[in-house]
PDB file of C-alpha atoms in Angstrom:
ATOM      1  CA  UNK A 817      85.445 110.553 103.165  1.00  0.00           C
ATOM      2  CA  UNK A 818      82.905 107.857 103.896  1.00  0.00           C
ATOM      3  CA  UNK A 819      83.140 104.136 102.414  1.00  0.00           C
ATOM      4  CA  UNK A 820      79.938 103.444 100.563  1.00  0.00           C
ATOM      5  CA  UNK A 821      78.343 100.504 102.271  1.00  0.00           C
ATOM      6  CA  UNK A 822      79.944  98.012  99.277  1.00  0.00           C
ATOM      7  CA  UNK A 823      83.211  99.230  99.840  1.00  0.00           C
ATOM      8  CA  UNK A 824      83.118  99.111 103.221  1.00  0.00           C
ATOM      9  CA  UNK A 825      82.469  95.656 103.218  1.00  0.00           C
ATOM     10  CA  UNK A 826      84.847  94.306 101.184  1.00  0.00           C
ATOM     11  CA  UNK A 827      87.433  96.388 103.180  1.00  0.00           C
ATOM     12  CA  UNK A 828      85.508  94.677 106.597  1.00  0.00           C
ATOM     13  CA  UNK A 829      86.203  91.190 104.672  1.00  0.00           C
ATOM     14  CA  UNK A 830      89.761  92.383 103.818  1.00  0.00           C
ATOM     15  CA  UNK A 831      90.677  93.520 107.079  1.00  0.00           C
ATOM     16  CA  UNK A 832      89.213  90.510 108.695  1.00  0.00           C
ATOM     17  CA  UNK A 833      90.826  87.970 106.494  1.00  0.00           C
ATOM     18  CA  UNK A 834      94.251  89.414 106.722  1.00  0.00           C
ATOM     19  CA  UNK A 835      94.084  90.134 110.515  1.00  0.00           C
ATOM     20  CA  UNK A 836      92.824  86.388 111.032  1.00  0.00           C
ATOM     21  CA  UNK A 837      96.024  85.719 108.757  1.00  0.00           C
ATOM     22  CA  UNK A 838      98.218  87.529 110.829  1.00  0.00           C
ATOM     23  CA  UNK A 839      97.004  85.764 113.947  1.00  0.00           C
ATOM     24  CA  UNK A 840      97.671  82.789 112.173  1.00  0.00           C
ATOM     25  CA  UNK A 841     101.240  82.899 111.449  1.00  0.00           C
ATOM     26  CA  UNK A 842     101.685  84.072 114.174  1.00  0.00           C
ATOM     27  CA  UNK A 843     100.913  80.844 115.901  1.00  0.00           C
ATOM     28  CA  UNK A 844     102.834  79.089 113.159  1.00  0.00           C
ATOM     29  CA  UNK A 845     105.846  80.926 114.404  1.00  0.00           C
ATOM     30  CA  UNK A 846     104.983  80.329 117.719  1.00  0.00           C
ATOM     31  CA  UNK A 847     104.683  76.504 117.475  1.00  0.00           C
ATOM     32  CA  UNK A 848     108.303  76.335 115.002  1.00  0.00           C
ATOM     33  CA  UNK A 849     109.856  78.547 117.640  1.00  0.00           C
ATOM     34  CA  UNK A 850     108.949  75.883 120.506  1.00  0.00           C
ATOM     35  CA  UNK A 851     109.919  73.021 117.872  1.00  0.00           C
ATOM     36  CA  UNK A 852     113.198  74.387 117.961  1.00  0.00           C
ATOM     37  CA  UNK A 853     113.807  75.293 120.834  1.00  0.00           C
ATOM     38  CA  UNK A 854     112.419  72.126 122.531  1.00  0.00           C
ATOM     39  CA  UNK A 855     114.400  69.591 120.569  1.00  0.00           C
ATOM     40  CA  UNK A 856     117.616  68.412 120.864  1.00  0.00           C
ATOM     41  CA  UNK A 857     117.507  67.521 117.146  1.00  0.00           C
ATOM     42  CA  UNK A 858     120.162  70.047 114.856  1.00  0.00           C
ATOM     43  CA  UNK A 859     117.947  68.675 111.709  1.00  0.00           C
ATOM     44  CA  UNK A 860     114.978  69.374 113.769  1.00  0.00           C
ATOM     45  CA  UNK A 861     116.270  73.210 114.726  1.00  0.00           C
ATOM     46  CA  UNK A 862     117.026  74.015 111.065  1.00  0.00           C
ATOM     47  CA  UNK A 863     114.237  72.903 109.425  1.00  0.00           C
ATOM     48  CA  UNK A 864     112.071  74.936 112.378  1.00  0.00           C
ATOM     49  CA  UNK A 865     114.250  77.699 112.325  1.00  0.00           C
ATOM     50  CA  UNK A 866     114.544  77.860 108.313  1.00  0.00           C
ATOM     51  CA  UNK A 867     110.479  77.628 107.866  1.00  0.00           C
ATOM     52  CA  UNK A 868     109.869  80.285 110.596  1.00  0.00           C
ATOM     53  CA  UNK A 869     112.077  82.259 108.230  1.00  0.00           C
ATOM     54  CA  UNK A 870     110.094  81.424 105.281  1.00  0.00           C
ATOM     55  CA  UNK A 871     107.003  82.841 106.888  1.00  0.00           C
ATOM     56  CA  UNK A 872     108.644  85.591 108.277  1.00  0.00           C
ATOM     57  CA  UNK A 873     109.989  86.712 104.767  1.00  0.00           C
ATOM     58  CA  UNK A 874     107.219  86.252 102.662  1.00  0.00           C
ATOM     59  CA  UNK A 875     104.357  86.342 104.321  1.00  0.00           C
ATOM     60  CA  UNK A 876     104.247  87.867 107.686  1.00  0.00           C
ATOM     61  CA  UNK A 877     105.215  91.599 106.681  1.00  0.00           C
ATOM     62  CA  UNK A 878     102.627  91.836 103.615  1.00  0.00           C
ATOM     63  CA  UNK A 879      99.808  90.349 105.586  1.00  0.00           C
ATOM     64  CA  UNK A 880     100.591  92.782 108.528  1.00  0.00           C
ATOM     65  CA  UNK A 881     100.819  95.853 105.871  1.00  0.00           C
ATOM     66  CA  UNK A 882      97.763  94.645 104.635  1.00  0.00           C
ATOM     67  CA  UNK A 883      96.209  94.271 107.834  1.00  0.00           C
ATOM     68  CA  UNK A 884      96.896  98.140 108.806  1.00  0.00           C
ATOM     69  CA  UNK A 885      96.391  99.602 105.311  1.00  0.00           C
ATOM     70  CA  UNK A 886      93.002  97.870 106.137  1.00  0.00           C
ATOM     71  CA  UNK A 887      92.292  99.079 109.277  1.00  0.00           C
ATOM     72  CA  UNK A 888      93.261 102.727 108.653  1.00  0.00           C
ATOM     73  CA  UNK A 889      90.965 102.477 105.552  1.00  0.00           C
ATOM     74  CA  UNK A 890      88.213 101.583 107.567  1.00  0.00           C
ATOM     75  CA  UNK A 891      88.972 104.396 110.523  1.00  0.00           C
ATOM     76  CA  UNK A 892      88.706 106.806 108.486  1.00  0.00           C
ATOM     77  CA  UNK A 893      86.116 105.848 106.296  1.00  0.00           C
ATOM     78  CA  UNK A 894      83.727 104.640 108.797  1.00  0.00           C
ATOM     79  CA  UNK A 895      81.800 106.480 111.876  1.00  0.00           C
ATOM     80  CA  UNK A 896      84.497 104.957 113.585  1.00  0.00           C
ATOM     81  CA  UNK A 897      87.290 107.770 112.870  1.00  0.00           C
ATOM     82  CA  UNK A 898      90.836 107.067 113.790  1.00  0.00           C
ATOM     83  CA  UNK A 899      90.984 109.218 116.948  1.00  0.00           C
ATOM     84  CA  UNK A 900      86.869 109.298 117.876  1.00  0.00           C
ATOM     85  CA  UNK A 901      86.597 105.984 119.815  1.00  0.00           C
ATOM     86  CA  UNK A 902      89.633 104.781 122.274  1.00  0.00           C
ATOM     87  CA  UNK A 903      89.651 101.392 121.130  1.00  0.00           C
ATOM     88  CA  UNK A 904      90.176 102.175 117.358  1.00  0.00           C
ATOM     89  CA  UNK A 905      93.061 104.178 118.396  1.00  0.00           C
ATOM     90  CA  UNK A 906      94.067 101.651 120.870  1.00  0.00           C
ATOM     91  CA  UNK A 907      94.419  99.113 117.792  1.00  0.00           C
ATOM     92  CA  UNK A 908      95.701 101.492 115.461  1.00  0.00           C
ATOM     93  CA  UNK A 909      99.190 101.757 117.479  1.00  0.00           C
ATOM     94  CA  UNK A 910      99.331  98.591 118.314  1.00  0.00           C
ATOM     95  CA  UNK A 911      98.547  97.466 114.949  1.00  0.00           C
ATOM     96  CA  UNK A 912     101.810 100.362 114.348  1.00  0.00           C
ATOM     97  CA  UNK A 913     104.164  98.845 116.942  1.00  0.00           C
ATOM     98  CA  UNK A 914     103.665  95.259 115.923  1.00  0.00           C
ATOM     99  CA  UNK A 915     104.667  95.617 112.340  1.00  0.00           C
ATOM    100  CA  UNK A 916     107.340  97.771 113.556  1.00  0.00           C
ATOM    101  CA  UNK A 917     108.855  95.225 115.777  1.00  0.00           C
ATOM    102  CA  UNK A 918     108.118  92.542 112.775  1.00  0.00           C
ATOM    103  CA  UNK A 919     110.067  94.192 110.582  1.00  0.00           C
ATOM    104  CA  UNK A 920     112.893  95.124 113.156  1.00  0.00           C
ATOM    105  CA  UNK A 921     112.899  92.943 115.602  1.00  0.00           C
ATOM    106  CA  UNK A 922     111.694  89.512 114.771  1.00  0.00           C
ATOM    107  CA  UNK A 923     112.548  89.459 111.200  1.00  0.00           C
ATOM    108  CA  UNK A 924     116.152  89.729 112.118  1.00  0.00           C
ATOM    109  CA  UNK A 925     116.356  87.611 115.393  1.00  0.00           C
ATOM    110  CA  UNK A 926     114.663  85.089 112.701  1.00  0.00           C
ATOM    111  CA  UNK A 927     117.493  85.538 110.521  1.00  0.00           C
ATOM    112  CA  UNK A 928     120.208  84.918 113.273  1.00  0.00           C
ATOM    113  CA  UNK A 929     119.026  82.209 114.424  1.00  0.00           C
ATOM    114  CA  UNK A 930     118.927  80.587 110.759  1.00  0.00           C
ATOM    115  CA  UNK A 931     122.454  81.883 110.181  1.00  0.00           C
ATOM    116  CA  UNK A 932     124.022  80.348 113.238  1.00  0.00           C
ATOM    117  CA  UNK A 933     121.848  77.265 112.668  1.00  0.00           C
ATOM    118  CA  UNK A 934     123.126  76.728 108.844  1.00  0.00           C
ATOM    119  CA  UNK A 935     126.577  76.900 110.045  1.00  0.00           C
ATOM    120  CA  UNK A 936     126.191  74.296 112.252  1.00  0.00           C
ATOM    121  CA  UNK A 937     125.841  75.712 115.726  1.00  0.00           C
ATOM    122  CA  UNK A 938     123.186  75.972 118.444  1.00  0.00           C
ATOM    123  CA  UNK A 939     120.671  77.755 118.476  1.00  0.00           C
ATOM    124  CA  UNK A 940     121.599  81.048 119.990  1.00  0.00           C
ATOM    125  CA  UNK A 941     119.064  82.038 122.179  1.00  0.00           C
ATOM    126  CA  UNK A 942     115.480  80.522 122.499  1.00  0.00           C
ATOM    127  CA  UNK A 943     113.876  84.046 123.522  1.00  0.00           C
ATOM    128  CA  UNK A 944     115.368  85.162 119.840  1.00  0.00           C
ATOM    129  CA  UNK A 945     112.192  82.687 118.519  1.00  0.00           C
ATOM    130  CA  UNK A 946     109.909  82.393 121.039  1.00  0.00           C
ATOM    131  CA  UNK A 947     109.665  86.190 122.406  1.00  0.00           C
ATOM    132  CA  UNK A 948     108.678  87.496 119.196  1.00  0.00           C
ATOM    133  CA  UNK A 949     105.457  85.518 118.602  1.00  0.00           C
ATOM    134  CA  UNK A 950     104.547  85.482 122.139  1.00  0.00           C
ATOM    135  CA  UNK A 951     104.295  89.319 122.119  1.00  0.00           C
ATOM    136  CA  UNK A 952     102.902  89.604 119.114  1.00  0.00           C
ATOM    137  CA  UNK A 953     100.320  86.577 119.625  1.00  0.00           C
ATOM    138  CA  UNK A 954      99.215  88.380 123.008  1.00  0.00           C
ATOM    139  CA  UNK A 955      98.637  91.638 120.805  1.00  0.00           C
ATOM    140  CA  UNK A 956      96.579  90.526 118.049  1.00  0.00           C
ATOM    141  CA  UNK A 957      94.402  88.421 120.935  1.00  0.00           C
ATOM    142  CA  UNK A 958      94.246  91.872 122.569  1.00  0.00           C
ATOM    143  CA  UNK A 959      93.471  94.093 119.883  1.00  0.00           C
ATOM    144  CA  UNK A 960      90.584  90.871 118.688  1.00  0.00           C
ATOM    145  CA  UNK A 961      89.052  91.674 122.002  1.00  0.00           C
ATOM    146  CA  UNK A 962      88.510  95.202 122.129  1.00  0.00           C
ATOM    147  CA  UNK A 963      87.467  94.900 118.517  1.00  0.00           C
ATOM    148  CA  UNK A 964      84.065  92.781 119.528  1.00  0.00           C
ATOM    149  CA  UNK A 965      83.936  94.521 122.815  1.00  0.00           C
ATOM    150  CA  UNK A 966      84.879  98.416 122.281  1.00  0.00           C
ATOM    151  CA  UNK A 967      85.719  99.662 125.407  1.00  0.00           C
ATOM    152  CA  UNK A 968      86.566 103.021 126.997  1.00  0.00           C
ATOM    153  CA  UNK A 969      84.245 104.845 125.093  1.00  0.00           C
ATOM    154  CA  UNK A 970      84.906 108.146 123.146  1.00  0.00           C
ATOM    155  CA  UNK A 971      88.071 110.381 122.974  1.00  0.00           C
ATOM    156  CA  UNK A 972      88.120 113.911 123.908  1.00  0.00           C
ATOM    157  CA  UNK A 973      88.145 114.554 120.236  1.00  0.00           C
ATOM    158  CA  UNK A 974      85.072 112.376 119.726  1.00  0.00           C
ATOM    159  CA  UNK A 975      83.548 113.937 122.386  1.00  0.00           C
ATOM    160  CA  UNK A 976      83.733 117.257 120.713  1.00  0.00           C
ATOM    161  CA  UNK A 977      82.874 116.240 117.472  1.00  0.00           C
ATOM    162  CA  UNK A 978      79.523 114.354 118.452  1.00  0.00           C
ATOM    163  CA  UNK A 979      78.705 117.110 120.639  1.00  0.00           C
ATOM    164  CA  UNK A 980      79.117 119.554 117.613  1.00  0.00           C
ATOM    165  CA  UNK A 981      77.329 116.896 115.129  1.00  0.00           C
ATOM    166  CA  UNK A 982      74.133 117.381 117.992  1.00  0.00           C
ATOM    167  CA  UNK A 983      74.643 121.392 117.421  1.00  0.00           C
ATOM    168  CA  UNK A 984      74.577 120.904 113.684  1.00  0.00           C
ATOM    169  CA  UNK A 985      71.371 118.594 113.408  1.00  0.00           C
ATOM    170  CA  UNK A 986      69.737 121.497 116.129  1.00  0.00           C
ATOM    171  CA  UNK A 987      70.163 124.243 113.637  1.00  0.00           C
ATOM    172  CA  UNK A 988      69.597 121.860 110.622  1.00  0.00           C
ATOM    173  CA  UNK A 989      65.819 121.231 112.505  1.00  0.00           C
ATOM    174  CA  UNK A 990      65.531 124.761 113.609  1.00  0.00           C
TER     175      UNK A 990
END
């Protein structure tokens, strides 16, 4: 199935925008998690702690759904194909992996730490608001790279297929 050119667009535009938004709150995490962990304030922790969950809850998992729904749209509806060129395939599992560990492992250390906050205590664990963003802000800045530079070249599987694409046109000409 191939995009028409319109519709590939607007699911370039789509992809873009929600990829960019990822990044995005991502860095919003990111600079709450250092908030809280850097201050000595317990108003200062909550408030951090209780807007990373805010993000985390309504906006981080939908944009990152919407950010892979995207991507896989365009894989296989482009001359890109999912499993042609290493870099799409590259970005496609870690595009996998990070919503995975979004959903269940930064969502909930987000939740902890708001729990244990509320109730008046210390902030567990720094790592449990900093580690999550860090990882994922070092993916997205990876998988924004390869996107502009696609490495590596083909797989074996896109090896074949433009190989057997050449064969085709051949006879088509013949």
């Amino acid at each position: 199935m191939k995009l028409s050119r319109p519709a590939r667009r607007a699911t370039l535009v789509v992809h873009v925008v929600a990829s960019a938004s990822w990044l995005g709150l991502t860095l919003g995490l990111l600079a709450l998690g250092a908030t809280a962990a850097s201050t000595g304030t317990p108003v200062t922790v909550e408030a951090s702690v209780r807007a990373m969950k805010l993000l985390a809850d309504w906006l981080l998992l939908p944009v990152a759904f919407l950010t892979l729904l995207s991507g896989l749209l365009l894989a296989l509806g482009t001359q890109w194909g999912l499993a042609r060129h290493r870099w799409v395939y590259t970005k496609f599992w870690l595009t996998l992996v990070t919503t995975a560990a979004t959903a269940f492992a930064l969502r909930p250390g987000v939740n902890e730490a708001v729990d244990v906050v509320s109730a008046g205590g210390p902030l567990p664990d720094a790592g449990e608001v900093l580690f999550g963003p860090i990882v994922s802000l070092t993916a997205y800045v990876f998988m924004t790279v390869i996107s502009i530079l696609k490495p590596w070249g083909r797989t074996r599987r896109g090896r074949r297929l433009r190989v057997a694409a050449g064969r085709d046109r051949v006879r088509q000409a013949a």
